[in-house]
Coordinates of C-alpha atoms in Angstrom, one line a residue:
Chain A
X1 CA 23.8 15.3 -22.4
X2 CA 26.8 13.7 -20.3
X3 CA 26.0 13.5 -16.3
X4 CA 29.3 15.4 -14.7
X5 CA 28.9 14.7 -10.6
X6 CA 30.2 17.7 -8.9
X7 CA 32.4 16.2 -5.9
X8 CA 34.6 14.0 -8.2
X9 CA 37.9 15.0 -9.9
X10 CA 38.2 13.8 -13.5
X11 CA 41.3 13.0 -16.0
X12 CA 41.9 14.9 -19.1
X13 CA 41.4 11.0 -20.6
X14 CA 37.6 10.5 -19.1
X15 CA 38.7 8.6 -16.2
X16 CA 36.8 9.8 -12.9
X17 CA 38.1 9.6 -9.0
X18 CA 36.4 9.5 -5.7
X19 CA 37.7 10.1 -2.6
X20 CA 36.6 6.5 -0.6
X21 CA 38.4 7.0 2.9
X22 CA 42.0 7.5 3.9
X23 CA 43.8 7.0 0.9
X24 CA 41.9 5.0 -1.0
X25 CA 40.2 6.2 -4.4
X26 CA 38.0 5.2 -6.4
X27 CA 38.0 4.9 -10.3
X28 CA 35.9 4.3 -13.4
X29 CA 35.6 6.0 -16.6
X30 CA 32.8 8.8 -17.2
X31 CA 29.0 9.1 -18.6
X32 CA 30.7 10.5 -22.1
X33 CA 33.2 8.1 -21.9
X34 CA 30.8 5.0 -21.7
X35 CA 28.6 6.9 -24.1
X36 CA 31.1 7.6 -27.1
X37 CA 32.4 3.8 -26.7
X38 CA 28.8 2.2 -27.0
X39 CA 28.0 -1.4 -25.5
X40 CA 31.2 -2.3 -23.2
X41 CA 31.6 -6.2 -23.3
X42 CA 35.1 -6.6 -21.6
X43 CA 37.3 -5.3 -18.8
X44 CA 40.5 -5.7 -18.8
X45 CA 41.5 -4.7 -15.0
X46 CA 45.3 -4.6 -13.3
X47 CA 46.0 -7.4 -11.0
X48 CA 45.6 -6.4 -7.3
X49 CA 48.8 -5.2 -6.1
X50 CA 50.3 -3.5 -9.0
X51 CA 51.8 0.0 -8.9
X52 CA 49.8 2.0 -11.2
X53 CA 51.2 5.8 -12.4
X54 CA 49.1 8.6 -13.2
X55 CA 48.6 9.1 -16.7
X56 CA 49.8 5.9 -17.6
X57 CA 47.8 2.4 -18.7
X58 CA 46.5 0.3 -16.3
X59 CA 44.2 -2.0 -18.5
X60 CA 41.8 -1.4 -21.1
X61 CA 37.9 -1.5 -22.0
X62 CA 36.1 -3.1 -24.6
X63 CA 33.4 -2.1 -26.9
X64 CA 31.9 -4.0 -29.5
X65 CA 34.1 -2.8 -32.3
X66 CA 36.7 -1.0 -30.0
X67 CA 39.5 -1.0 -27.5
X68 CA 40.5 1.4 -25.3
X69 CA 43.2 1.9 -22.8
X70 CA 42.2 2.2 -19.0
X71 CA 44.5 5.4 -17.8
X72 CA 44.9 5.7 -13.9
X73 CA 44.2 9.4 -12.7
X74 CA 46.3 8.5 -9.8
X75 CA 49.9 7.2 -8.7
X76 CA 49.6 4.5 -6.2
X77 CA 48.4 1.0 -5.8
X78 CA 45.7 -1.6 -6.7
X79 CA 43.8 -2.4 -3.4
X80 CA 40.9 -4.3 -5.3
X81 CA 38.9 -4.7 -8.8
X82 CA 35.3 -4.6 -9.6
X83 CA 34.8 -8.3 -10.0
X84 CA 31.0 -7.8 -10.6
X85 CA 32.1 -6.2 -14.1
X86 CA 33.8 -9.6 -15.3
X87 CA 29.9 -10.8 -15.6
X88 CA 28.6 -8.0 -16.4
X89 CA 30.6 -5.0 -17.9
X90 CA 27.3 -3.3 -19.2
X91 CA 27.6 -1.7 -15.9
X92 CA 30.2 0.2 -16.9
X93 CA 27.3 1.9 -19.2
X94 CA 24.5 1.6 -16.9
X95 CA 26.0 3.3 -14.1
X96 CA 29.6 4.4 -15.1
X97 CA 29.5 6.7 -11.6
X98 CA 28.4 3.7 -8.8
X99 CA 27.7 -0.2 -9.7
X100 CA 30.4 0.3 -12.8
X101 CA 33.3 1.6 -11.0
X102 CA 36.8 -0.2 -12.3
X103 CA 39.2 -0.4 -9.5
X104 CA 40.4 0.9 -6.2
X105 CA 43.8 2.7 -5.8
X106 CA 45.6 3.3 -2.6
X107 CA 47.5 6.9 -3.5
X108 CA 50.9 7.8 -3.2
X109 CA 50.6 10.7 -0.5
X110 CA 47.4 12.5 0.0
X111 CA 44.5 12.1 -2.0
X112 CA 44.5 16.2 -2.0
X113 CA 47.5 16.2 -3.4
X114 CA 46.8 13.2 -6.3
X115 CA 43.4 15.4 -7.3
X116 CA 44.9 19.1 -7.3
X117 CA 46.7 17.2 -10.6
X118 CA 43.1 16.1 -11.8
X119 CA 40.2 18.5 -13.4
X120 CA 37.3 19.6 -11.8
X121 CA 33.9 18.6 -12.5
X122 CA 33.5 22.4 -14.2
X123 CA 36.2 22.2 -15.7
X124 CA 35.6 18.9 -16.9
X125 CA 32.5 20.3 -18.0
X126 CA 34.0 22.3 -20.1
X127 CA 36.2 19.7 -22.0
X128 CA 33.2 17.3 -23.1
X129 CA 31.5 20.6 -24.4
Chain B
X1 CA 40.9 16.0 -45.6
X2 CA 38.7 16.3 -48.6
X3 CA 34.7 16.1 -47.5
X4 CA 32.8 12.8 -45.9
X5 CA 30.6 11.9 -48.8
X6 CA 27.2 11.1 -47.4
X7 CA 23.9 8.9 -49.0
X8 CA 20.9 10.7 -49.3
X9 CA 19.7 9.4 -46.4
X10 CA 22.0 11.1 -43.9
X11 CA 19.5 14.0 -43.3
X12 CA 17.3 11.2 -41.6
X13 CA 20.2 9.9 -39.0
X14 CA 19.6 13.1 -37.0
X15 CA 16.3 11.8 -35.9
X16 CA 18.0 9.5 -33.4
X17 CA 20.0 10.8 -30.7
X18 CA 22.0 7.9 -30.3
X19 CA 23.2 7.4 -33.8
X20 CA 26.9 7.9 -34.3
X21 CA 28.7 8.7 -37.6
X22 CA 32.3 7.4 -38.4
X23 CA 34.0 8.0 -41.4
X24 CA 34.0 4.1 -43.0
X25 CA 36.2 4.5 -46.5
X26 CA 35.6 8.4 -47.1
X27 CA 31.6 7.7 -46.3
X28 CA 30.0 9.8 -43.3
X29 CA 27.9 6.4 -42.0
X30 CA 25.7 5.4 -38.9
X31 CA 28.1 2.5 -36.7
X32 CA 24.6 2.9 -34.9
X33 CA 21.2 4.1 -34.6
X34 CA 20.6 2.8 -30.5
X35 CA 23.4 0.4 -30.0
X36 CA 25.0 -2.4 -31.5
X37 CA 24.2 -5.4 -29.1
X38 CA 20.6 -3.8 -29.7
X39 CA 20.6 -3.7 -33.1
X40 CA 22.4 -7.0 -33.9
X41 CA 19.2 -8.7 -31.6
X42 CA 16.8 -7.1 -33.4
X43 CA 18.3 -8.5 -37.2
X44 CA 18.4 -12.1 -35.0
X45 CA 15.0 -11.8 -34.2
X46 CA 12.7 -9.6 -35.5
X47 CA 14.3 -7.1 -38.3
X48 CA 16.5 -4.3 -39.1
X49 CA 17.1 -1.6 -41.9
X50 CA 20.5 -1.0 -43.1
X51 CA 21.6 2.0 -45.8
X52 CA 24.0 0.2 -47.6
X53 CA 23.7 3.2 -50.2
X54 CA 27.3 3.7 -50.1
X55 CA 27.9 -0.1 -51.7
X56 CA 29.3 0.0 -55.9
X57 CA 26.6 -0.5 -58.7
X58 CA 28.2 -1.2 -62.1
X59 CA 25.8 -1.8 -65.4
X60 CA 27.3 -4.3 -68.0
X61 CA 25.6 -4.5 -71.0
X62 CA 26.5 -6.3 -74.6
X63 CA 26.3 -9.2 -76.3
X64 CA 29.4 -10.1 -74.8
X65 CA 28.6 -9.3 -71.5
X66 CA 28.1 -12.7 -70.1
X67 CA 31.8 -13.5 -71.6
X68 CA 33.3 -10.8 -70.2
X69 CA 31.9 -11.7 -66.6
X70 CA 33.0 -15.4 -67.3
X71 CA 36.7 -13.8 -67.4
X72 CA 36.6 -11.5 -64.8
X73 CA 34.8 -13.6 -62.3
X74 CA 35.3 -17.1 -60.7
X75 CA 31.9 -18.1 -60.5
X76 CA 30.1 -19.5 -63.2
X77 CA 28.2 -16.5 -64.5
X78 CA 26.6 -19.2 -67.5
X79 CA 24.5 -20.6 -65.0
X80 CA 22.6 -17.8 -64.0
X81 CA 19.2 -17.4 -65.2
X82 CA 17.4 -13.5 -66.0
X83 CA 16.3 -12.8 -62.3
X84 CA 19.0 -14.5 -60.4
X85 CA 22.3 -13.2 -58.6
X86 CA 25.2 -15.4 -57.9
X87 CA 28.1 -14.2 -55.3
X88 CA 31.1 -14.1 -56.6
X89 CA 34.7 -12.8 -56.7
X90 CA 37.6 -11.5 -59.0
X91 CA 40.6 -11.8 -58.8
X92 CA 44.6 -10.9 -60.0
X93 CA 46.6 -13.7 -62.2
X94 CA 48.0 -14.4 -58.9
X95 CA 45.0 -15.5 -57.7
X96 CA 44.8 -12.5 -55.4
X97 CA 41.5 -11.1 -54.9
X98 CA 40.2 -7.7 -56.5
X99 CA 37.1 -7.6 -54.9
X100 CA 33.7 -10.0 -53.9
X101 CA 30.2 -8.6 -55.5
X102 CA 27.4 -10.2 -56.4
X103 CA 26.5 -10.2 -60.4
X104 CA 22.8 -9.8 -61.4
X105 CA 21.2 -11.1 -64.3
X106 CA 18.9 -8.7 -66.1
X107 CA 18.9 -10.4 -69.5
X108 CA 21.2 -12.3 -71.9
X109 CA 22.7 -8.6 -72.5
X110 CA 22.6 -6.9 -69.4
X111 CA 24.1 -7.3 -65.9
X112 CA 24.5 -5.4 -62.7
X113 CA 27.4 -5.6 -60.1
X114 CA 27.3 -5.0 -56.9
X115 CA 30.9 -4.1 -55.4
X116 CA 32.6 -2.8 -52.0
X117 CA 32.2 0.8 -51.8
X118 CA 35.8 1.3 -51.1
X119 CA 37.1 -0.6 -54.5
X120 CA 34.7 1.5 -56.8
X121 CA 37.0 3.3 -58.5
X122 CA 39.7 0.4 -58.8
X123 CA 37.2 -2.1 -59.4
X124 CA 35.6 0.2 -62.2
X125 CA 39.4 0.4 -63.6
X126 CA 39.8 -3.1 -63.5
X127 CA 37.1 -3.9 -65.5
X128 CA 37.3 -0.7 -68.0
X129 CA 41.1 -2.2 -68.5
X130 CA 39.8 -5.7 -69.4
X131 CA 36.4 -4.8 -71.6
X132 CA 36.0 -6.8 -74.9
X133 CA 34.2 -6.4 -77.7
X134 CA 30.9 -4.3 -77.6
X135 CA 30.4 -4.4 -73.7
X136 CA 29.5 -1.3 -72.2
X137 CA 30.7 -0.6 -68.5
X138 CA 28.8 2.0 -66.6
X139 CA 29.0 3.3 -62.8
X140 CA 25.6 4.0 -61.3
X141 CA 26.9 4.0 -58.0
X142 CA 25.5 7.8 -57.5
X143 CA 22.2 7.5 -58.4
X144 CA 21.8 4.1 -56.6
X145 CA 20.5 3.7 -53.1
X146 CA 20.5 0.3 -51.4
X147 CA 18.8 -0.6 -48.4
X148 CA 18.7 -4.0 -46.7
X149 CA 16.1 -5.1 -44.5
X150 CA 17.1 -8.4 -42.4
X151 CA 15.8 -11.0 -40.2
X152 CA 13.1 -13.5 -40.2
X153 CA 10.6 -11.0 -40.0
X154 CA 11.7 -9.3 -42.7
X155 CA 9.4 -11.1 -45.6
X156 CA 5.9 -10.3 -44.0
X157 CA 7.4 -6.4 -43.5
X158 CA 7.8 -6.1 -47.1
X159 CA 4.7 -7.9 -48.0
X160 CA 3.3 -4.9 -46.0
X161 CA 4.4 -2.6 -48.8
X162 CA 4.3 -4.0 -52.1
X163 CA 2.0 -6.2 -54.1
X164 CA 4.5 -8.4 -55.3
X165 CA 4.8 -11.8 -54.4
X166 CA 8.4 -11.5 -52.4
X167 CA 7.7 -14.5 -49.9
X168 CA 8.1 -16.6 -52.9
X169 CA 11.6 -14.9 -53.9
X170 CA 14.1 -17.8 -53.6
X171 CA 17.2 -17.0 -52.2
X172 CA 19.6 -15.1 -54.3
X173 CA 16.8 -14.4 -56.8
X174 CA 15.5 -10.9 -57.5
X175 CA 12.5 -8.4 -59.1
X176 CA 14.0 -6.2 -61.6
X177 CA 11.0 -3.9 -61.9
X178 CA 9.2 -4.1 -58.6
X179 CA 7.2 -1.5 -56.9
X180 CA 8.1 -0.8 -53.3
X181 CA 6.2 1.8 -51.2
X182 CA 5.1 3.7 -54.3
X183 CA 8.6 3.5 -55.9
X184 CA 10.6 1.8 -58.4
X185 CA 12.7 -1.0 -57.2
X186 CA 14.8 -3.7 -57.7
X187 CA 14.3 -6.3 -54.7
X188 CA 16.8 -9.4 -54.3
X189 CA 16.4 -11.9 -51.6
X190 CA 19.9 -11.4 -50.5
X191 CA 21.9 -10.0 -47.3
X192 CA 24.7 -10.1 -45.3
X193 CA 24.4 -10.9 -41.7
X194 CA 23.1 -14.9 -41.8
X195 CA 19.5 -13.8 -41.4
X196 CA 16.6 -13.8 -44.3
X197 CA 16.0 -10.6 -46.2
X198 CA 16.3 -8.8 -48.9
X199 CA 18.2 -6.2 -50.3
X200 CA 16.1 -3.0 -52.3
X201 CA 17.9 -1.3 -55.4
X202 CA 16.5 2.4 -55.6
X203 CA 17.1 5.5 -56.9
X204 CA 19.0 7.5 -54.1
X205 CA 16.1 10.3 -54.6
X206 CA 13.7 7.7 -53.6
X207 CA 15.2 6.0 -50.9
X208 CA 14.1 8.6 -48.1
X209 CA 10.5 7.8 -48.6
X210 CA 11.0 4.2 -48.8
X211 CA 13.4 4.2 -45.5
X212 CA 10.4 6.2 -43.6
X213 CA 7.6 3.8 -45.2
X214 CA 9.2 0.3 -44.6
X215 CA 10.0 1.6 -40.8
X216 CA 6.3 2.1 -40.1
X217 CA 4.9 -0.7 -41.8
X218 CA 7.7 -3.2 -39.5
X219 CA 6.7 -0.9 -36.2
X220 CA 4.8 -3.5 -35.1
X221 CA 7.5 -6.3 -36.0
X222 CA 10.2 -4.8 -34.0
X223 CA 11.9 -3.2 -37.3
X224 CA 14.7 -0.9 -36.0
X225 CA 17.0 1.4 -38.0
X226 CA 20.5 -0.4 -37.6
X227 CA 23.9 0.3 -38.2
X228 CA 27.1 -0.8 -39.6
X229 CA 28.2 -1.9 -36.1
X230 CA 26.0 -4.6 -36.2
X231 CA 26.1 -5.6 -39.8
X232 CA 30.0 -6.5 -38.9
X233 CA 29.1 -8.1 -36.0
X234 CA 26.2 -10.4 -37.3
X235 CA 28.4 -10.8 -40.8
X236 CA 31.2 -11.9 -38.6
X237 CA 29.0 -14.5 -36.4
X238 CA 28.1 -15.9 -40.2
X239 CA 31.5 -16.1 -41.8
X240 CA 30.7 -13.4 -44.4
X241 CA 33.9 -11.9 -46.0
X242 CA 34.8 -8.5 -45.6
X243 CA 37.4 -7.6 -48.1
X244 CA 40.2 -5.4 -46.2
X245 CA 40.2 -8.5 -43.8
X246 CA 38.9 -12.1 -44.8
X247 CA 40.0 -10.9 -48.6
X248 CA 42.7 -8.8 -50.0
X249 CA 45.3 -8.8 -52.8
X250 CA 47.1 -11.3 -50.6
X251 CA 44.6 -13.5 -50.0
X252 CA 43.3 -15.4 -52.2
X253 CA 39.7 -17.0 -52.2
X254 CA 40.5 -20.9 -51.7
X255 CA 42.5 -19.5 -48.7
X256 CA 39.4 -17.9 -47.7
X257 CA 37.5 -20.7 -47.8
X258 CA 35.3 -19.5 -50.9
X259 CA 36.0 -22.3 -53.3
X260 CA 33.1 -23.3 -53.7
X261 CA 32.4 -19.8 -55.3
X262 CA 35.8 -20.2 -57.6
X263 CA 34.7 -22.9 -60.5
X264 CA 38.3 -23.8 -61.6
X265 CA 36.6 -26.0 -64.9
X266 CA 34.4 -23.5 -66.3
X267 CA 34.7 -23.0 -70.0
X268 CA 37.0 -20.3 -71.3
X269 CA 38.6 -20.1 -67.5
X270 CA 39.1 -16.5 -65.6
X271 CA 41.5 -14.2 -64.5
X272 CA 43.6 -16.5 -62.0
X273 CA 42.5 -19.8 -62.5
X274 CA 46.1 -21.1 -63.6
X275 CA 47.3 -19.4 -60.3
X276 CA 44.3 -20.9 -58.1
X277 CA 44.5 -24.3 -59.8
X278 CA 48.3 -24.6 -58.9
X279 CA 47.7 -23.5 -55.2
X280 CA 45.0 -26.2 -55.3
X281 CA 47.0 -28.7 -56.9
X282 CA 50.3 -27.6 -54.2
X283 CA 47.9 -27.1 -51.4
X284 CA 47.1 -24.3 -49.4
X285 CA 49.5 -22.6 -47.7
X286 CA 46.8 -20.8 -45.2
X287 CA 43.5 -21.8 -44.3
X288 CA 40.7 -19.1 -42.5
X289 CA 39.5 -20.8 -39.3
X290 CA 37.1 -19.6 -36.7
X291 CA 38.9 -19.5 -32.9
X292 CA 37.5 -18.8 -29.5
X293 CA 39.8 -17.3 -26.4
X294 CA 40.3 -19.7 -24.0
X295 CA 41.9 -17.0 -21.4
X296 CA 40.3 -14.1 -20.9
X297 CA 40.9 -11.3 -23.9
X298 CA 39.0 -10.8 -27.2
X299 CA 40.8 -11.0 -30.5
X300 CA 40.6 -8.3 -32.6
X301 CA 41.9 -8.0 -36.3
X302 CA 45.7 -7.7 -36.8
X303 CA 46.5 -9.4 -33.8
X304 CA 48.9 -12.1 -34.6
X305 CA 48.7 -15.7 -33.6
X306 CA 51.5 -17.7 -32.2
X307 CA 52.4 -21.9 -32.7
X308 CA 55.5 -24.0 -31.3
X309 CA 57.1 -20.8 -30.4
X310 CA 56.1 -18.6 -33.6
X311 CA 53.9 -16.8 -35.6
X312 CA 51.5 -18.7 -37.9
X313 CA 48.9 -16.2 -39.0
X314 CA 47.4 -13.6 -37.7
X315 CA 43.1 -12.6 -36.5
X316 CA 41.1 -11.2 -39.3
X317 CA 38.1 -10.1 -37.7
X318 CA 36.9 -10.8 -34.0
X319 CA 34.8 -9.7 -31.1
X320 CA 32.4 -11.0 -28.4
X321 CA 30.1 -12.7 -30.5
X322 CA 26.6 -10.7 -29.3
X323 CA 24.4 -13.7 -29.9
X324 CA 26.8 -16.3 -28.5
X325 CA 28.5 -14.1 -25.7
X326 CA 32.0 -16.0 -26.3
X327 CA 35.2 -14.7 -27.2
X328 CA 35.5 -15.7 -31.0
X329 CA 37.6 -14.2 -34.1
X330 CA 38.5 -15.2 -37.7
X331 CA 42.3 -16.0 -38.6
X332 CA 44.2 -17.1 -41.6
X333 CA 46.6 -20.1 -40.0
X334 CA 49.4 -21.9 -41.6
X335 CA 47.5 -24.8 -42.6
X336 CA 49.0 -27.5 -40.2
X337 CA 47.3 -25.5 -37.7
X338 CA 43.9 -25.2 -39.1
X339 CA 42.7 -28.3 -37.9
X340 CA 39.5 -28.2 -35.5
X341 CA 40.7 -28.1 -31.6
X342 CA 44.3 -26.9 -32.7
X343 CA 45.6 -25.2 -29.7
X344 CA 47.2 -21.6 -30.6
X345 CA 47.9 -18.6 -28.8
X346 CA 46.5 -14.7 -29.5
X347 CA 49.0 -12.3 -28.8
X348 CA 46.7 -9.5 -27.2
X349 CA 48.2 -6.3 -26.3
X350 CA 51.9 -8.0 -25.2
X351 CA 50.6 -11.2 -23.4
X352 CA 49.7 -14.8 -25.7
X353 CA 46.4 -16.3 -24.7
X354 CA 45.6 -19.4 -25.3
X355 CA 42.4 -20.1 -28.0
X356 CA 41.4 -22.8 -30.4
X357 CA 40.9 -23.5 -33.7
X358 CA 36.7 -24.1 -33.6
X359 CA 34.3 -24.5 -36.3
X360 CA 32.8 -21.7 -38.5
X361 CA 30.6 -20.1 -39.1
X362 CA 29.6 -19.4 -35.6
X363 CA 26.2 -18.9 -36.1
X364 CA 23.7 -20.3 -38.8
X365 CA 19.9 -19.3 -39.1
X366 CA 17.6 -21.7 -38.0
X367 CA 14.3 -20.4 -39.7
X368 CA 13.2 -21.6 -43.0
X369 CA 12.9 -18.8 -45.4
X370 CA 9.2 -17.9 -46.5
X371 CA 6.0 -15.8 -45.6
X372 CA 8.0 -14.7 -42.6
X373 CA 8.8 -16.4 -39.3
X374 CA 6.4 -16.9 -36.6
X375 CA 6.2 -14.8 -33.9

């Protein structure tokens, strides 16, 4: 069974987002995610900087045998990447909520506004089954 | 969407709760049991167990058996001796290929092919269309289980289970009427991931028993249940063909790098030879190489590979190599480009990265084949 943490808001494409401080949020991709795409060897990441849209493709993840794109949650910008993942992406299945986190997006407007567009964690829930 | 077809092992998978199913040619198969970086360790070092039930098993029997495999075949089927296998290929008049199999040598009379589980039915055509004589053609591909149990500890996991001598099997040499576990079997020292091992011929009614026997007897060895994740991954690190990538109607097996499995001066030639002799003779317009990314990115198959401001091939087959952690793929290059430390570039998802041409394959055993390796 899939760990869904209660105070995040989450993408209809298993992308999750934390509010960090101000408006700053924080994204990686969910337990079921990591979990349906096995062993994650590479991360693709945006360059710092870049204007990212919700919904849209900001980089992608790697499996062994697969590729998927990275969607962003949010509008905004890139404030930083998770360089520790360029060693070691495994974290991105290890701990896909803390140590494998992707990138950090500063969000156009409020960060209320930006996650009243994303899913609850119930209702996430409900998606993954 | 007509039905997944499963092997008779499938009721097993659900015993592991990571194991995940994909739909590989109209087959319901494991990609894994655990993982694949797991798995693919475990055939490098100790041992895994594949169901390959879904592979092709033809029976060819006749006097003129032999002949007809010395048409249909570019290897040199004369050579084999009752108890020995010999990989090999067959191919178009245009020196396309059909399919790679391996041909088994039962008797002067009688022969068993083993072929890709998604060119059954045209492979079976093929060969129906081109019979001779009094050879008799015959799909067993139902009734047949394979299983394949790999890696250096593989010999003295087997011992465990029969009484036959297997540690003295030589490479591509095989036990028609072996007893495995209690059950009929025939056992070839043959594989395909680069490791020792062999591969077990049963009837699919048996193969449930043996699967559950041969996983407790290599407990102790580290013997894991592995998928077909890894068996592309550690074929890959090996330079193993898959047909669909390495091999296809377009490509043909001295572009592959097979020739030494296409033997252009055997008597009574094959299907192709005038068409492989004249690419030999005119040179090869492509050569398969083995690459590594320079920049950061991992090739994957389909992606196309760029020269002086063009394309010149295109990736095959590539991933993060699990044993060697590096960035590697296969491509067929225009061959001007196929020389070791040719710098190319990968397009990957709209940007070219810069690789080079490197040698292959990427990984070779190191352990002798024998009693088993030690520990």
């Amino acid at each position: 069974m899939s760990e869904v943490r209660e105070h995040l808001a989450y993408s209809e494409e298993h992308e999750w987002a934390e509010a960090v401080e101000g408006q700053i949020v924080r994204i990686g991709i969910t337990d079921y995610a990591q979990s349906l795409l096995g062993d994650i060897v590479f991360v693709e990441f945006p360059e710092p900087g870049t204007s990212v849209s919700a919904g849209e493709s900001m980089g992608s993840i790697e499996s062994v045998k697969t590729v998927s794109e990275l969607y962003s949650p949010v509008t905004g910008k890139v404030l930083k990447v998770n360089g520790l993942l360029l060693d070691q992406p495994e974290l991105v299945n290890g701990e896909p909520y803390e140590g494998g986190w992707i990138v950090e997006v500063e969000v156009e407007g409020s960060v209320e506004e930006a996650f009243g567009k994303l899913l609850s964690a119930e209702k996430y829930k409900a998606i993954i089954g | 969407m007509s039905e997944l077809r499963r092997t008779s092992l499938f009721p097993l998978y659900a015993g592991y709760p990571a194991v995940r199913c994909i739909d590989f040619g109209g087959w319901e198969l494991p990609v894994q049991f655990h993982g694949i970086l797991q798995e693919h360790d475990a055939v490098r070092k100790q041992a895994g167990l594949f169901d390959v039930s879904h592979m092709g098993e033809f029976w060819v029997t006749g006097q003129y058996a032999e002949t007809f495999l010395q048409r249909m075949t570019t290897n040199d089927v004369s050579r084999l001796s009752a108890g020995q296998a010999q990989y090999t290929l067959m191919c178009y008049p245009n020196g396309g290929v059909v399919d790679d199999l391996l041909v088994y040598k039962l008797s002067q009379d009688q022969y068993l092919l083993v072929v890709n589980a998604s060119n059954i039915d045209k492979d079976f055509a093929w060969l129906s269309e081109n019979l001779i004589g009094d050879v008799v053609l015959e799909n067993r591909s139902e009734q047949t289980a394979l299983l394949a149990l790999q890696g250096p500890m593989a010999a003295r996991i087997l011992a465990r289970v029969t009484a036959e001598q297997i540690g003295k099997l030589a490479p591509f040499h095989f036990l028609h009427q072996a007893e495995v576990c209690g059950r009929k079997a025939l056992v070839s020292r043959t594989g395909y991931t680069g490791e020792d091992g062999f591969e077990l011929y049963l009837d699919s009614g048996d193969a449930p028993h043996v699967w559950r026997e041969l996983l407790r007897a290599g407990e102790a060895d580290g013997l894991i249940p592995t998928g077909l994740g890894a068996r592309d991954t550690l074929r890959f690190e090996a330079k193993l063909p898959l047909y669909g990538q390495e091999l296809s109607k377009d490509i043909t097996p001295l572009e592959a790098g097979l020739g030494m499995f296409v033997k252009l001066g055997k008597d009574g030639g094959f299907i192709g030879r005038e068409a492989l002799e004249r690419q030999k003779e005119e040179g090869l317009p492509r050569k398969l190489v083995g690459i590594e990314l320079l920049d950061r990115g991992i090739p994957r198959s389909h992606y196309p590979v760029f020269a002086d401001g063009r394309q010149i091939g295109e990736v095959t087959t590539g991933t993060q190599s699990p044993t060697l952690k590096r960035n590697l793929g296969l491509a067929l290059l225009e061959t001007a480009y196929a020389e070791l430390g040719t710098e190319v570039e990968v397009e990957i998802r709209g940007k070219q990265l810069r690789a080079v041409v490197i040698k292959a394959p990427f990984y070779k055993k190191t352990q002798t084949t024998g009693e088993g390796a030690k520990p």
